[in-house]
Amino acid sequence: HKFMMPMLGDDIGEDEQQQQQQQGDTSTSNDDDDISRVYLIRHGDRFDYANPSWLVSARKNGVLVTDPPLSDLGHRQARETADYLALITKKRMDAAPSSTTGGEAVDSSPEGRDGDQWRRQDHNNHGVSKILASPYLRVIQTACPTSAALNLPISIELGLSEAHATPGSVLPSPRDRFAYFPQIDTSYESLLHVEPTPGYKCRKTGQPCEAFAGRYTQRMGEFARRVEETYRGRTIVCFSHAASVALVAAFLKCTMRELKFAPCGVYELRRRGDGPWEMVTGGESNPHVTENAATTYPWGFGEKHFEEKKDGDTVPGDYFGSSEGIGLDYFVDE
């Protein structure tokens, strides 16, 4: 059951120019011409993959082994990605009609923040409304340079959490992270919360966790719906993990079979009004970064990730989904 993913050209500002021509007078825009845009970015190179001995040291020091930081390379990749995002979002904003920000509202003053720090003119945000990030350390670190480049705080979104997520107080809260990452907007409320799947525990932490890949895939579907409702006609940047290629499939209603996510890869998706989502650029590669490591590579789903049990097992195996009818074509069937 093969589904061809819609792919568009990446000419900066093309859709904004077409929108202006169709509308004529931009002061009376039609809701059907509202452009929603999502940039989805995977975190950079992982410290634990680059330095395998970190796991031993982490356990010795009581550190959560599923929450490693970025490597030095990962930090460089994050900075290069921020430069790339700042460039393309500024070009889109400059190409948009002068009386608008390209149909994308800007939310540069989140409640609860000190006004002067984040209240900038819209052009300093390049038309981006929000930066959402998974609560994991490597993702927050990846988002920090973009936060600085776009003058926007980081909103910790639980719905973007890693596979095998362990809900509750296992990870530091946004308030705990704020001590080290003052870019975080602690007033933000997540669109979605993660629930543990009965009978499933994370092999690395022993904590109750969400079953992967079935429950994770369903979460991505629900998260896509909430983003559509909350950020219609706006541009957001989401920082997440390799498995969030499932979120791409959820937006595009396509198979996950051919989707991969490179470290600091950037998927750009857009939607006009209530029309279908379209892919502008893919995140299977990362030509905007100057260096990669073999240890953090482009990742994608396979059939094995939805298997229910291993042969001979009487308890759930490492993966989950087949008995629930959840697989690589879940969003096509949906």
Coordinates of C-alpha atoms in Angstrom, one line a residue:
H1 CA 0.0 0.0 0.0
K2 CA 2.3 2.7 -1.3
F3 CA 1.5 6.4 -0.8
M4 CA 3.5 9.1 -2.6
M5 CA 4.2 12.0 -0.2
P6 CA 3.4 15.4 -1.6
M7 CA 6.5 17.4 -2.2
L8 CA 6.7 21.0 -3.2
G9 CA 9.5 23.3 -4.4
D10 CA 11.3 25.3 -1.8
D11 CA 11.3 28.7 -3.5
I12 CA 11.2 31.1 -0.6
G13 CA 8.1 33.2 -0.5
E14 CA 6.4 31.5 -3.5
D15 CA 3.2 30.7 -1.6
E16 CA 3.1 34.1 0.0
Q17 CA 3.3 35.8 -3.5
Q18 CA 0.6 33.5 -4.9
Q19 CA -1.6 34.3 -1.9
Q20 CA -1.1 38.1 -2.5
Q21 CA -2.1 37.7 -6.1
Q22 CA -5.2 35.7 -5.3
Q23 CA -6.3 38.0 -2.6
G24 CA -5.6 41.3 -4.3
D25 CA -6.2 43.5 -1.3
T26 CA -4.3 41.9 1.5
S27 CA -6.2 43.8 4.2
T28 CA -9.2 41.6 3.6
S29 CA -7.7 38.1 3.7
N30 CA -9.9 35.0 3.3
D31 CA -9.6 32.3 6.0
D32 CA -9.2 29.7 3.2
D33 CA -5.9 31.4 2.3
D34 CA -4.4 31.3 5.8
I35 CA -1.1 29.5 5.6
S36 CA -0.1 27.2 8.5
R37 CA 3.5 26.2 8.6
V38 CA 5.4 23.7 10.8
Y39 CA 9.2 23.3 11.0
L40 CA 10.0 20.0 12.7
I41 CA 13.6 19.5 13.7
R42 CA 15.4 16.5 15.2
H43 CA 18.0 17.1 18.0
G44 CA 21.7 17.1 17.2
D45 CA 24.4 14.5 17.8
R46 CA 24.1 12.7 21.2
F47 CA 26.8 12.8 23.8
D48 CA 26.1 9.2 24.9
Y49 CA 26.5 7.9 21.3
A50 CA 29.7 9.8 20.8
N51 CA 31.0 8.8 24.3
P52 CA 29.7 5.3 25.2
S53 CA 31.4 5.4 28.6
W54 CA 29.0 8.2 29.7
L55 CA 26.3 5.6 30.5
V56 CA 28.5 4.1 33.2
S57 CA 29.3 7.4 34.7
A58 CA 25.7 8.5 34.5
R59 CA 24.5 5.5 36.5
K60 CA 27.3 6.0 39.0
N61 CA 26.2 9.6 39.5
G62 CA 22.4 9.0 39.6
V63 CA 21.8 10.6 36.2
L64 CA 18.8 9.7 34.1
V65 CA 20.4 7.5 31.4
T66 CA 17.6 8.3 28.9
D67 CA 18.3 12.0 29.1
P68 CA 21.8 12.6 27.7
P69 CA 23.1 16.0 26.5
L70 CA 24.4 16.9 23.1
S71 CA 27.9 16.2 22.1
D72 CA 30.2 19.0 21.0
L73 CA 29.3 18.2 17.5
G74 CA 25.6 18.3 18.4
H75 CA 26.0 21.8 19.7
R76 CA 27.7 22.9 16.5
Q77 CA 24.9 21.3 14.5
A78 CA 22.3 23.2 16.6
R79 CA 24.0 26.5 16.0
E80 CA 24.1 25.9 12.2
T81 CA 20.5 24.9 12.2
A82 CA 19.5 28.1 14.0
D83 CA 21.4 30.1 11.3
Y84 CA 19.6 28.1 8.6
L85 CA 16.1 28.7 10.2
A86 CA 16.8 32.4 10.7
L87 CA 17.7 32.7 7.1
I88 CA 14.8 30.9 5.5
T89 CA 12.2 32.4 7.9
K90 CA 13.5 35.9 7.3
K91 CA 13.3 35.4 3.5
R92 CA 9.8 34.2 3.8
M93 CA 8.8 37.1 5.9
D94 CA 10.5 39.6 3.6
A95 CA 8.7 38.0 0.6
A96 CA 5.3 38.4 2.3
P97 CA 3.0 41.3 1.7
S98 CA 4.2 44.4 3.7
S99 CA 0.9 44.7 5.6
T100 CA 1.1 41.2 6.9
T101 CA 3.6 38.6 8.3
G102 CA 2.7 36.1 5.6
G103 CA -0.7 35.2 7.1
E104 CA 1.1 34.0 10.2
A105 CA 0.3 35.6 13.5
V106 CA 3.2 36.3 15.9
D107 CA 3.0 35.5 19.6
S108 CA 6.2 37.1 20.9
S109 CA 4.9 38.0 24.3
P110 CA 4.0 34.9 26.3
E111 CA 2.1 35.4 29.5
G112 CA 4.2 35.3 32.7
R113 CA 7.5 36.6 31.0
D114 CA 9.3 39.8 31.7
G115 CA 7.9 42.1 29.0
D116 CA 11.0 43.8 27.6
Q117 CA 13.0 40.6 27.1
W118 CA 10.6 38.9 24.8
R119 CA 8.4 41.7 23.5
R120 CA 10.1 42.5 20.2
Q121 CA 8.8 43.8 17.0
D122 CA 7.3 41.1 14.8
H123 CA 10.1 41.1 12.3
N124 CA 12.6 40.1 15.0
N125 CA 10.7 36.8 15.3
H126 CA 10.7 36.3 11.5
G127 CA 7.0 35.6 11.6
V128 CA 7.4 32.6 13.9
S129 CA 4.8 32.3 16.6
K130 CA 6.1 29.7 18.9
I131 CA 9.1 27.4 19.6
L132 CA 7.9 24.0 21.0
A133 CA 10.5 21.5 22.3
S134 CA 10.4 18.0 23.8
P135 CA 11.3 18.0 27.5
Y136 CA 14.5 16.0 27.0
L137 CA 17.8 17.8 27.6
R138 CA 19.4 17.1 24.1
V139 CA 16.3 18.7 22.5
I140 CA 16.2 21.7 24.7
Q141 CA 19.9 22.3 24.0
T142 CA 19.2 22.0 20.3
A143 CA 16.5 24.6 20.5
C144 CA 18.5 27.2 22.4
P145 CA 20.4 28.8 19.5
T146 CA 17.1 29.1 17.5
S147 CA 15.5 30.7 20.6
A148 CA 18.2 33.3 20.5
A149 CA 18.1 33.8 16.7
L150 CA 14.3 34.3 16.7
N151 CA 13.9 36.2 20.0
L152 CA 11.4 33.6 21.2
P153 CA 11.3 31.6 24.4
I154 CA 11.2 27.8 24.4
S155 CA 7.9 26.2 25.3
I156 CA 8.3 22.7 26.7
E157 CA 5.8 20.5 25.0
L158 CA 5.2 17.0 26.5
G159 CA 3.4 15.9 23.4
L160 CA 6.8 16.0 21.6
S161 CA 8.4 13.6 24.1
E162 CA 10.8 10.8 23.1
A163 CA 9.6 7.2 22.4
H164 CA 9.3 5.1 25.5
A165 CA 8.5 8.3 27.4
T166 CA 8.2 7.9 31.1
P167 CA 5.4 10.3 32.3
G168 CA 5.4 12.0 35.7
S169 CA 8.4 13.4 37.6
V170 CA 11.1 11.3 36.0
L171 CA 12.3 14.1 33.9
P172 CA 13.1 17.6 35.4
S173 CA 10.1 19.9 35.1
P174 CA 10.3 23.1 33.0
R175 CA 10.8 25.0 36.3
D176 CA 13.7 22.8 37.2
R177 CA 15.2 23.3 33.7
F178 CA 14.7 27.1 33.9
A179 CA 17.7 27.4 36.3
Y180 CA 20.0 26.3 33.5
F181 CA 17.9 27.3 30.5
P182 CA 16.3 30.8 31.2
Q183 CA 15.0 30.7 27.6
I184 CA 12.2 28.4 28.8
D185 CA 8.7 29.8 29.2
T186 CA 7.5 28.2 32.5
S187 CA 4.0 29.5 32.0
Y188 CA 3.4 27.4 28.9
E189 CA 0.8 24.6 29.2
S190 CA 1.4 21.5 27.0
L191 CA -1.1 20.7 24.3
L192 CA -0.8 17.0 25.1
H193 CA 0.3 14.9 28.0
V194 CA 1.9 11.4 27.9
E195 CA 0.2 8.5 29.6
P196 CA 1.9 5.2 30.6
T197 CA 0.7 2.0 28.9
P198 CA -0.4 -0.6 31.5
G199 CA 2.2 -3.4 31.7
Y200 CA 5.0 -1.5 30.0
K201 CA 8.2 -0.3 31.6
C202 CA 11.2 1.4 30.2
R203 CA 14.1 -1.1 29.9
K204 CA 16.7 1.5 30.7
T205 CA 14.9 3.2 33.7
G206 CA 12.5 0.6 35.0
Q207 CA 9.8 3.3 35.1
P208 CA 6.3 2.8 33.6
C209 CA 6.3 4.1 30.1
E210 CA 4.3 4.6 26.9
A211 CA 4.3 1.6 24.6
F212 CA 6.4 2.0 21.5
A213 CA 5.7 2.2 18.6
G214 CA 1.9 1.9 18.7
R215 CA 0.9 4.2 21.5
Y216 CA 3.6 6.7 20.4
T217 CA 2.2 6.7 16.8
Q218 CA -1.3 7.4 18.2
R219 CA 0.1 10.2 20.3
M220 CA 1.6 11.8 17.2
G221 CA -1.8 11.6 15.4
E222 CA -3.5 13.4 18.3
F223 CA -0.7 16.0 18.6
A224 CA -1.0 16.8 14.9
R225 CA -4.7 17.5 15.3
R226 CA -4.1 19.8 18.3
V227 CA -1.5 21.7 16.4
E228 CA -3.9 22.2 13.5
E229 CA -6.5 23.6 15.9
T230 CA -4.2 25.8 18.0
Y231 CA -1.9 27.2 15.4
R232 CA -4.0 27.6 12.3
G233 CA -2.6 30.3 10.0
R234 CA 0.6 30.5 12.1
T235 CA 4.2 29.3 11.9
I236 CA 5.7 27.2 14.6
V237 CA 9.1 25.5 15.1
C238 CA 9.0 22.1 16.9
F239 CA 12.2 20.4 18.2
S240 CA 11.8 16.7 18.8
H241 CA 13.3 13.2 18.2
A242 CA 13.9 10.9 15.2
A243 CA 10.7 9.0 15.9
S244 CA 8.7 12.1 15.2
V245 CA 8.8 11.3 11.5
A246 CA 5.5 9.8 12.7
L247 CA 4.3 13.3 13.2
V248 CA 5.2 14.1 9.6
A249 CA 3.2 11.1 8.5
A250 CA 0.3 12.3 10.7
F251 CA 0.2 15.7 9.0
L252 CA 0.6 14.4 5.5
K253 CA -1.7 11.3 5.9
C254 CA 1.1 9.2 4.4
T255 CA 3.0 6.0 5.1
M256 CA 6.0 6.0 7.4
R257 CA 7.9 3.5 5.2
E258 CA 10.0 6.0 3.4
L259 CA 10.5 8.7 6.0
K260 CA 13.8 9.2 7.8
F261 CA 15.1 11.9 10.1
A262 CA 18.7 13.1 10.1
P263 CA 20.3 14.8 13.2
C264 CA 19.2 18.4 13.0
G265 CA 17.2 17.6 9.9
V266 CA 14.4 20.1 9.1
Y267 CA 11.0 19.1 7.8
E268 CA 9.0 22.0 6.6
L269 CA 5.3 21.4 6.2
R270 CA 2.6 23.9 5.1
R271 CA -1.1 24.0 4.8
R272 CA -3.4 26.5 3.1
G273 CA -6.7 27.0 5.0
D274 CA -8.4 23.6 5.6
G275 CA -6.6 22.0 2.7
P276 CA -4.1 19.1 2.9
W277 CA -0.7 19.5 4.4
E278 CA 2.2 19.5 1.9
M279 CA 5.9 18.9 2.4
V280 CA 8.1 21.8 1.3
T281 CA 11.4 20.3 2.4
G282 CA 12.3 16.9 3.9
G283 CA 14.5 16.2 7.0
E284 CA 16.1 12.9 5.8
S285 CA 19.3 14.9 5.3
N286 CA 20.9 18.0 6.8
P287 CA 22.8 19.9 4.1
H288 CA 22.9 23.0 6.3
V289 CA 25.3 21.4 8.8
T290 CA 29.0 21.0 8.0
E291 CA 29.7 17.7 9.9
N292 CA 27.9 14.5 10.9
A293 CA 28.9 11.5 13.0
A294 CA 28.2 7.9 12.2
T295 CA 26.8 7.3 15.6
T296 CA 23.8 9.6 15.2
Y297 CA 22.4 8.8 11.8
P298 CA 19.1 9.3 9.8
W299 CA 16.6 7.0 11.4
G300 CA 13.2 5.7 10.3
F301 CA 10.5 3.1 11.3
G302 CA 10.5 -0.5 10.2
E303 CA 8.1 -3.3 10.5
K304 CA 9.8 -4.6 13.7
H305 CA 8.9 -1.5 15.6
F306 CA 5.3 -2.5 15.7
E307 CA 5.8 -6.2 16.6
E308 CA 3.8 -7.3 19.6
K309 CA 6.2 -9.9 21.1
K310 CA 9.4 -11.8 20.4
D311 CA 9.1 -15.5 19.6
G312 CA 8.5 -17.4 22.8
D313 CA 7.8 -14.4 25.0
T314 CA 4.8 -14.5 27.3
V315 CA 5.1 -10.8 28.1
P316 CA 5.1 -7.7 25.8
G317 CA 8.3 -7.4 23.9
D318 CA 10.3 -4.3 23.1
Y319 CA 7.8 -3.0 20.6
F320 CA 4.0 -2.8 20.3
G321 CA 1.2 -2.1 17.9
S322 CA 0.4 -5.0 15.5
S323 CA -2.5 -6.4 17.6
E324 CA -4.0 -2.9 17.7
G325 CA -3.9 -2.5 14.0
I326 CA -1.2 0.1 14.3
G327 CA 1.6 -0.1 11.7
L328 CA 3.6 1.8 9.1
D329 CA 0.5 2.7 7.1
Y330 CA -1.5 3.8 10.1
F331 CA -2.1 7.3 8.9
V332 CA -2.9 6.2 5.4
D333 CA -5.6 3.9 6.7
E334 CA -6.8 6.6 9.1

